[in-house]
PDB file of C-alpha atoms in Angstrom:
ATOM      1  CA  MET A   1      -5.149 -21.929  13.169  1.00 40.00           C
ATOM      2  CA  THR A   2      -7.114 -19.166  11.476  1.00 41.00           C
ATOM      3  CA  THR A   3      -7.889 -19.712   7.824  1.00 42.00           C
ATOM      4  CA  THR A   4      -8.810 -17.387   5.037  1.00 42.00           C
ATOM      5  CA  SER A   5     -10.518 -18.201   1.781  1.00 47.00           C
ATOM      6  CA  THR A   6      -7.182 -17.967  -0.053  1.00 54.00           C
ATOM      7  CA  GLU A   7      -5.050 -20.034   2.340  1.00 71.00           C
ATOM      8  CA  THR A   8      -3.800 -23.291   0.835  1.00 71.00           C
ATOM      9  CA  TYR A   9      -2.766 -26.421   2.692  1.00 71.00           C
ATOM     10  CA  GLY A  10      -1.938 -28.986   0.041  1.00 61.00           C
ATOM     11  CA  ASP A  11       1.758 -28.101  -0.073  1.00 66.00           C
ATOM     12  CA  ARG A  12       2.343 -28.180   3.671  1.00 82.00           C
ATOM     13  CA  LEU A  13       0.021 -30.782   5.184  1.00 91.00           C
ATOM     14  CA  PRO A  14       1.088 -34.364   4.502  1.00 94.00           C
ATOM     15  CA  ALA A  15      -1.285 -37.187   3.688  1.00 96.00           C
ATOM     16  CA  VAL A  16      -0.953 -40.203   5.955  1.00 96.00           C
ATOM     17  CA  ARG A  17      -2.048 -43.788   5.611  1.00 98.00           C
ATOM     18  CA  LEU A  18      -5.066 -44.488   7.793  1.00 98.00           C
ATOM     19  CA  PRO A  19      -5.815 -47.845   9.463  1.00 97.00           C
ATOM     20  CA  GLY A  20      -9.382 -47.684   8.138  1.00 96.00           C
ATOM     21  CA  PHE A  21     -12.210 -45.297   7.360  1.00 97.00           C
ATOM     22  CA  THR A  22     -15.389 -45.391   9.417  1.00 96.00           C
ATOM     23  CA  GLY A  23     -18.696 -43.587   9.474  1.00 94.00           C
ATOM     24  CA  ALA A  24     -17.285 -41.503  12.334  1.00 96.00           C
ATOM     25  CA  ASP A  25     -14.356 -40.498  10.111  1.00 97.00           C
ATOM     26  CA  LEU A  26     -16.745 -39.426   7.357  1.00 96.00           C
ATOM     27  CA  GLU A  27     -18.759 -37.465   9.931  1.00 96.00           C
ATOM     28  CA  GLU A  28     -15.552 -35.765  11.094  1.00 96.00           C
ATOM     29  CA  ILE A  29     -14.844 -34.599   7.537  1.00 97.00           C
ATOM     30  CA  CYS A  30     -18.368 -33.735   6.392  1.00 94.00           C
ATOM     31  CA  GLY A  31     -20.180 -32.797   9.560  1.00 89.00           C
ATOM     32  CA  GLY A  32     -23.296 -34.859   8.913  1.00 81.00           C
ATOM     33  CA  SER A  33     -24.005 -34.245   5.235  1.00 88.00           C
ATOM     34  CA  ASP A  34     -26.801 -36.530   4.010  1.00 87.00           C
ATOM     35  CA  ASP A  35     -25.057 -37.124   0.659  1.00 92.00           C
ATOM     36  CA  PRO A  36     -21.370 -36.158   0.841  1.00 94.00           C
ATOM     37  CA  PHE A  37     -20.450 -38.108  -2.311  1.00 94.00           C
ATOM     38  CA  GLU A  38     -23.538 -36.953  -4.272  1.00 93.00           C
ATOM     39  CA  VAL A  39     -24.599 -40.535  -5.040  1.00 94.00           C
ATOM     40  CA  VAL A  40     -27.711 -41.192  -2.946  1.00 92.00           C
ATOM     41  CA  GLY A  41     -29.986 -40.534  -5.938  1.00 92.00           C
ATOM     42  CA  LEU A  42     -28.218 -43.256  -7.927  1.00 94.00           C
ATOM     43  CA  SER A  43     -29.528 -46.013  -5.623  1.00 92.00           C
ATOM     44  CA  MET A  44     -26.355 -48.023  -6.257  1.00 96.00           C
ATOM     45  CA  ALA A  45     -24.356 -50.345  -4.030  1.00 97.00           C
ATOM     46  CA  TRP A  46     -20.691 -49.417  -3.566  1.00 97.00           C
ATOM     47  CA  ARG A  47     -17.618 -51.476  -2.766  1.00 96.00           C
ATOM     48  CA  PRO A  48     -15.675 -50.542   0.367  1.00 96.00           C
ATOM     49  CA  LYS A  49     -12.098 -49.416  -0.049  1.00 98.00           C
ATOM     50  CA  GLU A  50      -9.257 -51.438   1.480  1.00 97.00           C
ATOM     51  CA  GLU A  51      -6.495 -48.808   1.682  1.00 98.00           C
ATOM     52  CA  HIS A  52      -7.119 -45.348   3.135  1.00 98.00           C
ATOM     53  CA  PHE A  53      -5.267 -42.042   3.099  1.00 98.00           C
ATOM     54  CA  GLY A  54      -6.123 -38.870   4.933  1.00 98.00           C
ATOM     55  CA  VAL A  55      -5.048 -35.364   5.810  1.00 97.00           C
ATOM     56  CA  ARG A  56      -5.423 -33.897   9.278  1.00 96.00           C
ATOM     57  CA  LEU A  57      -5.579 -30.212  10.143  1.00 95.00           C
ATOM     58  CA  ASP A  58      -5.149 -29.360  13.822  1.00 93.00           C
ATOM     59  CA  GLY A  59      -5.908 -33.008  14.672  1.00 94.00           C
ATOM     60  CA  ARG A  60      -9.148 -33.145  12.643  1.00 96.00           C
ATOM     61  CA  LEU A  61      -9.466 -35.452   9.637  1.00 98.00           C
ATOM     62  CA  VAL A  62     -10.278 -33.091   6.746  1.00 97.00           C
ATOM     63  CA  ALA A  63      -9.629 -35.170   3.606  1.00 98.00           C
ATOM     64  CA  HIS A  64      -9.783 -38.829   2.549  1.00 98.00           C
ATOM     65  CA  ALA A  65      -9.126 -41.042  -0.466  1.00 98.00           C
ATOM     66  CA  GLY A  66      -9.506 -44.811  -0.625  1.00 98.00           C
ATOM     67  CA  LEU A  67      -8.181 -47.570  -2.870  1.00 98.00           C
ATOM     68  CA  VAL A  68      -9.265 -51.084  -3.743  1.00 98.00           C
ATOM     69  CA  THR A  69      -8.089 -53.540  -6.403  1.00 98.00           C
ATOM     70  CA  VAL A  70     -10.950 -54.344  -8.782  1.00 98.00           C
ATOM     71  CA  PRO A  71     -11.415 -56.816 -11.640  1.00 98.00           C
ATOM     72  CA  VAL A  72     -12.149 -55.236 -15.014  1.00 97.00           C
ATOM     73  CA  SER A  73     -13.082 -56.812 -18.332  1.00 95.00           C
ATOM     74  CA  PHE A  74     -11.924 -55.144 -21.570  1.00 85.00           C
ATOM     75  CA  ALA A  75     -13.563 -56.693 -24.632  1.00 77.00           C
ATOM     76  CA  GLY A  76     -13.686 -60.014 -22.771  1.00 78.00           C
ATOM     77  CA  SER A  77     -10.130 -60.007 -21.329  1.00 89.00           C
ATOM     78  CA  ARG A  78      -9.926 -59.770 -17.548  1.00 94.00           C
ATOM     79  CA  VAL A  79      -7.344 -57.537 -15.839  1.00 93.00           C
ATOM     80  CA  GLU A  80      -7.001 -55.842 -12.469  1.00 96.00           C
ATOM     81  CA  ALA A  81      -7.153 -52.082 -11.861  1.00 97.00           C
ATOM     82  CA  VAL A  82      -6.709 -49.992  -8.743  1.00 98.00           C
ATOM     83  CA  GLY A  83      -9.971 -48.225  -8.017  1.00 98.00           C
ATOM     84  CA  LEU A  84      -9.842 -44.800  -6.401  1.00 98.00           C
ATOM     85  CA  GLY A  85     -12.913 -43.715  -4.480  1.00 98.00           C
ATOM     86  CA  GLY A  86     -14.246 -42.109  -1.354  1.00 97.00           C
ATOM     87  CA  VAL A  87     -12.394 -38.898  -2.180  1.00 98.00           C
ATOM     88  CA  ILE A  88     -13.778 -36.182   0.070  1.00 97.00           C
ATOM     89  CA  VAL A  89     -12.589 -32.872   1.517  1.00 97.00           C
ATOM     90  CA  ALA A  90     -14.273 -30.989   4.354  1.00 97.00           C
ATOM     91  CA  PRO A  91     -16.717 -28.502   2.785  1.00 95.00           C
ATOM     92  CA  GLY A  92     -15.107 -25.386   4.285  1.00 93.00           C
ATOM     93  CA  LEU A  93     -11.628 -26.397   3.091  1.00 95.00           C
ATOM     94  CA  ARG A  94     -12.264 -27.273  -0.551  1.00 93.00           C
ATOM     95  CA  GLY A  95     -10.168 -25.595  -3.232  1.00 92.00           C
ATOM     96  CA  ARG A  96      -7.054 -25.442  -1.053  1.00 93.00           C
ATOM     97  CA  GLY A  97      -5.023 -28.363  -2.409  1.00 94.00           C
ATOM     98  CA  LEU A  98      -6.160 -31.064   0.018  1.00 96.00           C
ATOM     99  CA  ALA A  99      -7.732 -33.293  -2.659  1.00 96.00           C
ATOM    100  CA  ARG A 100      -4.497 -33.107  -4.652  1.00 96.00           C
ATOM    101  CA  THR A 101      -2.500 -34.063  -1.547  1.00 96.00           C
ATOM    102  CA  VAL A 102      -4.613 -37.049  -0.554  1.00 97.00           C
ATOM    103  CA  VAL A 103      -5.127 -38.368  -4.113  1.00 98.00           C
ATOM    104  CA  THR A 104      -1.400 -38.035  -4.889  1.00 97.00           C
ATOM    105  CA  ALA A 105      -0.497 -40.028  -1.766  1.00 97.00           C
ATOM    106  CA  ALA A 106      -3.062 -42.708  -2.614  1.00 98.00           C
ATOM    107  CA  MET A 107      -1.831 -43.024  -6.193  1.00 98.00           C
ATOM    108  CA  GLU A 108       1.812 -43.246  -5.099  1.00 97.00           C
ATOM    109  CA  HIS A 109       0.737 -46.228  -3.006  1.00 98.00           C
ATOM    110  CA  ALA A 110      -1.326 -47.639  -5.902  1.00 98.00           C
ATOM    111  CA  ARG A 111       1.793 -47.852  -8.077  1.00 97.00           C
ATOM    112  CA  GLY A 112       3.070 -50.570  -5.736  1.00 97.00           C
ATOM    113  CA  MET A 113      -0.154 -52.592  -5.702  1.00 97.00           C
ATOM    114  CA  GLY A 114       0.451 -54.453  -8.976  1.00 96.00           C
ATOM    115  CA  PRO A 115      -2.151 -53.345 -11.553  1.00 97.00           C
ATOM    116  CA  GLU A 116      -1.040 -51.164 -14.465  1.00 96.00           C
ATOM    117  CA  VAL A 117      -3.983 -48.721 -14.435  1.00 97.00           C
ATOM    118  CA  GLY A 118      -6.089 -46.756 -11.992  1.00 98.00           C
ATOM    119  CA  LEU A 119      -9.835 -46.230 -12.383  1.00 98.00           C
ATOM    120  CA  LEU A 120     -12.326 -43.817 -10.839  1.00 98.00           C
ATOM    121  CA  PHE A 121     -15.889 -42.586 -11.274  1.00 98.00           C
ATOM    122  CA  CYS A 122     -16.840 -38.944 -10.744  1.00 97.00           C
ATOM    123  CA  TRP A 123     -19.257 -36.230 -11.770  1.00 97.00           C
ATOM    124  CA  PRO A 124     -18.194 -33.941 -14.663  1.00 97.00           C
ATOM    125  CA  GLU A 125     -17.674 -30.933 -12.390  1.00 95.00           C
ATOM    126  CA  HIS A 126     -14.985 -32.852 -10.454  1.00 95.00           C
ATOM    127  CA  MET A 127     -13.065 -34.006 -13.528  1.00 97.00           C
ATOM    128  CA  PRO A 128     -10.702 -30.973 -13.673  1.00 96.00           C
ATOM    129  CA  VAL A 129      -9.235 -31.917 -10.274  1.00 95.00           C
ATOM    130  CA  TYR A 130      -8.309 -35.368 -11.578  1.00 97.00           C
ATOM    131  CA  GLU A 131      -7.224 -34.132 -15.026  1.00 98.00           C
ATOM    132  CA  ALA A 132      -4.709 -31.835 -13.302  1.00 96.00           C
ATOM    133  CA  LEU A 133      -3.260 -34.979 -11.687  1.00 96.00           C
ATOM    134  CA  GLY A 134      -2.891 -36.823 -15.002  1.00 96.00           C
ATOM    135  CA  TRP A 135      -6.178 -38.729 -15.115  1.00 98.00           C
ATOM    136  CA  ARG A 136      -7.882 -39.131 -18.494  1.00 97.00           C
ATOM    137  CA  GLU A 137     -11.532 -39.438 -19.353  1.00 97.00           C
ATOM    138  CA  LEU A 138     -12.649 -42.787 -20.724  1.00 94.00           C
ATOM    139  CA  GLU A 139     -15.105 -42.162 -23.560  1.00 89.00           C
ATOM    140  CA  GLU A 140     -16.707 -45.616 -23.431  1.00 88.00           C
ATOM    141  CA  HIS A 141     -19.648 -46.254 -21.146  1.00 91.00           C
ATOM    142  CA  VAL A 142     -18.714 -48.639 -18.364  1.00 96.00           C
ATOM    143  CA  ARG A 143     -20.973 -51.371 -17.053  1.00 97.00           C
ATOM    144  CA  VAL A 144     -20.703 -52.168 -13.346  1.00 98.00           C
ATOM    145  CA  GLU A 145     -22.055 -54.940 -11.186  1.00 98.00           C
ATOM    146  CA  GLN A 146     -24.975 -54.279  -8.889  1.00 98.00           C
ATOM    147  CA  PRO A 147     -26.948 -56.717  -6.723  1.00 97.00           C
ATOM    148  CA  ASP A 148     -29.609 -57.084  -9.458  1.00 96.00           C
ATOM    149  CA  GLY A 149     -27.171 -57.360 -12.385  1.00 97.00           C
ATOM    150  CA  LEU A 150     -25.056 -55.160 -14.632  1.00 97.00           C
ATOM    151  CA  VAL A 151     -25.929 -51.463 -15.058  1.00 97.00           C
ATOM    152  CA  THR A 152     -24.330 -48.627 -17.005  1.00 97.00           C
ATOM    153  CA  MET A 153     -22.421 -46.298 -14.679  1.00 98.00           C
ATOM    154  CA  PRO A 154     -24.088 -42.850 -14.868  1.00 97.00           C
ATOM    155  CA  MET A 155     -20.959 -41.046 -13.615  1.00 97.00           C
ATOM    156  CA  ARG A 156     -17.964 -40.239 -15.817  1.00 97.00           C
ATOM    157  CA  THR A 157     -15.121 -42.751 -15.855  1.00 97.00           C
ATOM    158  CA  MET A 158     -11.473 -41.734 -15.683  1.00 97.00           C
ATOM    159  CA  TRP A 159      -8.252 -43.728 -15.766  1.00 98.00           C
ATOM    160  CA  THR A 160      -4.551 -43.173 -15.203  1.00 98.00           C
ATOM    161  CA  PRO A 161      -1.463 -45.268 -15.960  1.00 98.00           C
ATOM    162  CA  LEU A 162       0.305 -46.676 -12.917  1.00 98.00           C
ATOM    163  CA  ARG A 163       3.297 -47.954 -14.904  1.00 95.00           C
ATOM    164  CA  GLU A 164       5.404 -46.411 -17.650  1.00 95.00           C
ATOM    165  CA  GLY A 165       3.848 -47.270 -21.015  1.00 94.00           C
ATOM    166  CA  ALA A 166       0.552 -48.554 -19.591  1.00 95.00           C
ATOM    167  CA  ASP A 167      -2.448 -47.768 -21.764  1.00 92.00           C
ATOM    168  CA  TRP A 168      -6.184 -48.323 -21.522  1.00 90.00           C
ATOM    169  CA  PRO A 169      -7.162 -51.161 -23.872  1.00 85.00           C
ATOM    170  CA  PRO A 170      -9.844 -50.491 -26.497  1.00 84.00           C
ATOM    171  CA  GLY A 171     -13.259 -52.089 -26.425  1.00 85.00           C
ATOM    172  CA  PRO A 172     -16.229 -52.507 -24.113  1.00 90.00           C
ATOM    173  CA  VAL A 173     -15.446 -52.117 -20.408  1.00 94.00           C
ATOM    174  CA  CYS A 174     -17.133 -53.891 -17.525  1.00 96.00           C
ATOM    175  CA  LEU A 175     -16.243 -53.531 -13.868  1.00 97.00           C
ATOM    176  CA  LEU A 176     -16.651 -57.055 -12.520  1.00 97.00           C
ATOM    177  CA  SER A 177     -17.529 -55.836  -9.042  1.00 97.00           C
ATOM    178  CA  LEU A 178     -19.471 -53.119  -7.305  1.00 98.00           C
ATOM    179  CA  PRO A 179     -18.071 -49.669  -8.111  1.00 98.00           C
ATOM    180  CA  MET A 180     -15.660 -48.004  -5.711  1.00 95.00           C
TER     181      MET A 180
END
């Protein structure tokens, strides 16, 4: 299939549930990028995702999003959230609706996982993609677990309701696990 810079795929290529997501899958999407998620400089440990969704174009995996249930503390009260992470689109296909497709499929699945809210971390330049899908920026700084103790997450934090009427509780937030 020949593509042009204006061709979109998000409305016609379905996202599918993947049995897993390996280093080979990431290589297939990114073609060997040293830092596809732009996090190497953070020197942080990350939690693997447990549920995976992808989009294939002509048999090639070109987009991915992963989910994992994570424990979160709000002002001392512990709840669960569905963490979205590992969102990536092949560099030559960005801006064509594939992130929307794969994130939408993942979040539809997340609504059946139990928690009332979704959580993600991203850089400011990626926030508009998530805002267009109903995600909201969390103004509070979030602390996350790391092997040497709690640290403040340097990326922006966003959340979305997974149930009608769900809201993000006020107060200090701590992710009681490695970030997704």
